[in-house]
mmCIF file of C-alpha atoms in Angstrom:
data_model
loop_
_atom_site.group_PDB
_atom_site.id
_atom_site.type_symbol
_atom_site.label_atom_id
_atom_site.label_comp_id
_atom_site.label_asym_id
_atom_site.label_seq_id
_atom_site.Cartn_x
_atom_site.Cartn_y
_atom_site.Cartn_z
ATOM 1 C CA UNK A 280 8.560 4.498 -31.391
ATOM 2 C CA UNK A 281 9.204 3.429 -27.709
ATOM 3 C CA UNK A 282 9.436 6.031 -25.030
ATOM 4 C CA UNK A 283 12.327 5.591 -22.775
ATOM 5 C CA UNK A 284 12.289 7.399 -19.351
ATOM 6 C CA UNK A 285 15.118 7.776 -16.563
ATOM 7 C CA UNK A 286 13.457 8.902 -13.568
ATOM 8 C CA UNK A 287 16.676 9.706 -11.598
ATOM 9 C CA UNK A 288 15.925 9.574 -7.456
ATOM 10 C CA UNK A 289 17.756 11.106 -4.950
ATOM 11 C CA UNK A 290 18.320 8.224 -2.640
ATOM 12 C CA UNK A 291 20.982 6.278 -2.867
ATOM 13 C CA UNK A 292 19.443 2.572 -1.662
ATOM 14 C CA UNK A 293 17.996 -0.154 -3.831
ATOM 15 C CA UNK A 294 15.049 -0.484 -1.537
ATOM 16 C CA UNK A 295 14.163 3.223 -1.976
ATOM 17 C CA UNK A 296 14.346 2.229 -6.242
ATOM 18 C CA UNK A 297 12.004 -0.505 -5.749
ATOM 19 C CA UNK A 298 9.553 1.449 -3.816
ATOM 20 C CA UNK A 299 9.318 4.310 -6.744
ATOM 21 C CA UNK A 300 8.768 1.205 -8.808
ATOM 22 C CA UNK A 301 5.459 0.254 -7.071
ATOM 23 C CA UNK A 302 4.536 4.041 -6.632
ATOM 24 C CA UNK A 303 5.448 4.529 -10.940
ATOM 25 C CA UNK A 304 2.903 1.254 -11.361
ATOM 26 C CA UNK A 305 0.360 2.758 -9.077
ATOM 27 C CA UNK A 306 0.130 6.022 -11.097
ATOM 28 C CA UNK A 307 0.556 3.581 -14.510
ATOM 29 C CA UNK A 308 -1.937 1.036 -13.746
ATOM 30 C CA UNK A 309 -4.831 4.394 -12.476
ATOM 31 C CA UNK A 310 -3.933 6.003 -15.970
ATOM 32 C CA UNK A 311 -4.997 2.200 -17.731
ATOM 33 C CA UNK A 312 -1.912 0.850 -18.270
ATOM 34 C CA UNK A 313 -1.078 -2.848 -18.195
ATOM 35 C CA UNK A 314 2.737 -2.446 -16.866
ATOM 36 C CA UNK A 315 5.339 -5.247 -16.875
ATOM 37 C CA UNK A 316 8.260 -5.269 -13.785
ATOM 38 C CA UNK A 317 10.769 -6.917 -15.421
ATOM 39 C CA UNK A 318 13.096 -8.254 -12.296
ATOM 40 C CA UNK A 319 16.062 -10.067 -13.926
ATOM 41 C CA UNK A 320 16.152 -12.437 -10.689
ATOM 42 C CA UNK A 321 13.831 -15.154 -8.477
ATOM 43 C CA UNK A 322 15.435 -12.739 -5.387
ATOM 44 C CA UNK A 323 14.286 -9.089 -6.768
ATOM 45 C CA UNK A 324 10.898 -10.606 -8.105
ATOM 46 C CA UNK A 325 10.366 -12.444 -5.037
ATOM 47 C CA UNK A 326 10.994 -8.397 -3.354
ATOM 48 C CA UNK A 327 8.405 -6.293 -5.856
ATOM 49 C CA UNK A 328 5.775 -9.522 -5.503
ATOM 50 C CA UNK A 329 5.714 -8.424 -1.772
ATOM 51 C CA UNK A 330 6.171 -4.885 -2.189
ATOM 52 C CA UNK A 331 3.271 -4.657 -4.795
ATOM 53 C CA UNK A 332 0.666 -6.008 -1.675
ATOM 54 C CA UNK A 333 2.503 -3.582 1.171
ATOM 55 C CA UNK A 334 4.290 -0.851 0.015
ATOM 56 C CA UNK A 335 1.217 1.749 0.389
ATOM 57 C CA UNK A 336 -0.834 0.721 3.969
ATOM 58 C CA UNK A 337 -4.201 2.425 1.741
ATOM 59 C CA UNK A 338 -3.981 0.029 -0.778
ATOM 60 C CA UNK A 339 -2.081 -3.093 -2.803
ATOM 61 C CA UNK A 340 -1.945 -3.970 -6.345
ATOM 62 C CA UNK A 341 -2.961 -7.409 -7.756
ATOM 63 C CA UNK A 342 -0.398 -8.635 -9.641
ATOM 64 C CA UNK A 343 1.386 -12.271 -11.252
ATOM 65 C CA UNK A 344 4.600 -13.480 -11.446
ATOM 66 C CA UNK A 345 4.457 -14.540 -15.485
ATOM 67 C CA UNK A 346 7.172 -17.575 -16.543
ATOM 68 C CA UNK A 347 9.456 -16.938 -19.316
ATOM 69 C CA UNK A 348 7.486 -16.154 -22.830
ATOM 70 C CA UNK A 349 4.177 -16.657 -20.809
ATOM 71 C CA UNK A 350 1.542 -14.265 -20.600
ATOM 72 C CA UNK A 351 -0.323 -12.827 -17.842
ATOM 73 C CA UNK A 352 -4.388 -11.703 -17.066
ATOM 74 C CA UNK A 353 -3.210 -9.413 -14.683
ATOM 75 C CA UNK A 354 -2.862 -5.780 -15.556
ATOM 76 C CA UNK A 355 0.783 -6.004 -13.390
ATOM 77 C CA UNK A 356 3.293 -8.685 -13.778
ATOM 78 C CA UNK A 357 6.457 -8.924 -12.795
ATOM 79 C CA UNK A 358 8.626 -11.390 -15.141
ATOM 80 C CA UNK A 359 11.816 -12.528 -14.017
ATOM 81 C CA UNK A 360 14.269 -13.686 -16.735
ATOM 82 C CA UNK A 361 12.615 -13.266 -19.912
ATOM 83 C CA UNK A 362 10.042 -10.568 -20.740
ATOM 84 C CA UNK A 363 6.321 -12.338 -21.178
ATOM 85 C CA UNK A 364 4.953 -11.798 -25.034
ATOM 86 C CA UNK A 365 2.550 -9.559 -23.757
ATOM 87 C CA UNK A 366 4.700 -6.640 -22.347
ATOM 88 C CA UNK A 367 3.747 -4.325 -24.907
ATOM 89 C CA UNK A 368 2.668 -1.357 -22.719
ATOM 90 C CA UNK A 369 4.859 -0.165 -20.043
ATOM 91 C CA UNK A 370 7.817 -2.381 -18.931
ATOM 92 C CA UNK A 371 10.024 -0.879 -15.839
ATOM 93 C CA UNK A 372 13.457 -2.369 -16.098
ATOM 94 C CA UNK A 373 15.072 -3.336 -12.828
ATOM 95 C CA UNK A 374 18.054 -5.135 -13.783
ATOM 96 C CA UNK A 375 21.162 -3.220 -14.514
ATOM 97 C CA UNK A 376 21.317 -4.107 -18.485
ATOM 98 C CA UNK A 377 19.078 -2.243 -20.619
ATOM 99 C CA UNK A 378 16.435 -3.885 -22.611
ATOM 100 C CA UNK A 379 17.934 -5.285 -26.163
ATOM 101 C CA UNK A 380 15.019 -4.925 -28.231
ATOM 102 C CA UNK A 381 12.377 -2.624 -27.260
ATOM 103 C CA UNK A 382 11.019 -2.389 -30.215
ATOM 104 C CA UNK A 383 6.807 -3.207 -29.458
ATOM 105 C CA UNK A 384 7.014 -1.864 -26.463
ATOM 106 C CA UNK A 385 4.823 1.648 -25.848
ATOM 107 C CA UNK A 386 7.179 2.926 -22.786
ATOM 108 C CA UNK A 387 10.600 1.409 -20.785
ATOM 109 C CA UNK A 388 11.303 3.193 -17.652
ATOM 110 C CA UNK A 389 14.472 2.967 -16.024
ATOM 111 C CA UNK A 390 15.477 4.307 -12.438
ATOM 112 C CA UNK A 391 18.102 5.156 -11.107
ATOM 113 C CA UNK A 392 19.818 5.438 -7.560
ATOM 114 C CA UNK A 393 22.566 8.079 -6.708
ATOM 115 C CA UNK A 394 25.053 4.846 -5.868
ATOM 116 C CA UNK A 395 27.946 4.734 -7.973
ATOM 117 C CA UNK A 396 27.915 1.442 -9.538
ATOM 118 C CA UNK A 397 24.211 2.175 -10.249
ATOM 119 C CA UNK A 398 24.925 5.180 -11.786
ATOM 120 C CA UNK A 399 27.674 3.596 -13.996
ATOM 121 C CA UNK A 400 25.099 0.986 -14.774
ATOM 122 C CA UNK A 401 23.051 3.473 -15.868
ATOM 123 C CA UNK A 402 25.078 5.295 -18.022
ATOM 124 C CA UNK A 403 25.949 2.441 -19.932
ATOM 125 C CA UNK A 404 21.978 1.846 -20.458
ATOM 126 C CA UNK A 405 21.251 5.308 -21.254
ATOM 127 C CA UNK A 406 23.971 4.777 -24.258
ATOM 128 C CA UNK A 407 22.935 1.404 -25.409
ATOM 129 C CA UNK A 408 19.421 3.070 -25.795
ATOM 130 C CA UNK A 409 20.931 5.653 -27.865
ATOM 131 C CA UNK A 410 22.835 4.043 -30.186
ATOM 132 C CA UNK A 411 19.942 1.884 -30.699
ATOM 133 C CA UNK A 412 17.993 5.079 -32.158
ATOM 134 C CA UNK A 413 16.133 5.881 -29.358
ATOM 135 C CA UNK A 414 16.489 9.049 -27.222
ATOM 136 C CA UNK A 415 15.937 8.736 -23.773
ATOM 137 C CA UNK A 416 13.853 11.210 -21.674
ATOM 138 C CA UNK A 417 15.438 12.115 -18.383
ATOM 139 C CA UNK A 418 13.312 13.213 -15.520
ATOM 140 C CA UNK A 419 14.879 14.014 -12.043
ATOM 141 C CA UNK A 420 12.985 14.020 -8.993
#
């Protein structure tokens, strides 16, 4: 069954949620996981592609951007409107609908900002998770 995290931040800005993204596929990728950004937009990929080579100044992570149903021989890609057929391990959801159909997928982590329309956004993902079957973790940071 998929694992479904909220990791619920403190900040309140969409650049501070994109920079726990990298930092969540740092610690992913060192514990062997292939992880999946899944963007929703050309804009927000086109942010976590740069983020992924400067968000730490120690270090970067290789990554590709992978086109719809493609695939990708990185351990990190970021897909933008469709996830690739190989995001089976860890996807991190960064558009504000949850995932429809998680259902081959190891882990989905969602995360959230303390903005109000975010938060409403999230709400309405941590339900649609639920009623699919699935009960979401929450972790707050």
């Amino acid at each position: 069954m998929t694992q479904i995290n909220f990791y619920n931040l403190q900040q309140d800005t969409e650049q501070m949620r994109k920079l726990f993204a990298c930092r969540l596929t740092e610690k992913a990728l060192s514990l062997g996981h292939r992880v999946c950004l899944f963007a929703g937009s050309e804009a927000i990929a086109s942010e976590i592609d740069a983020l992924l080579w400067s968000f730490s100044s120690t270090s970067f992570i290789p990554h590709s951007i992978v086109a719809a149903n493609g695939t990708s021989a990185e351990d990190v890609s970021i897909a933008v409107s469709t996830l690739p057929r190989d995001a089976t391990d860890v996807v991190i959801n960064l558009t504000s609908d949850a995932l429809d159909n998680v259902e081959g997928i190891a882990r989905v982590n969602e995360i959230i900002i303390q903005e109000p329309e975010a938060l409403e956004q999230a709400r309405a993902r941590y339900r649609h998770y639920q009623q699919a079957g699935v009960k979401p973790e929450m972790i707050k940071l």
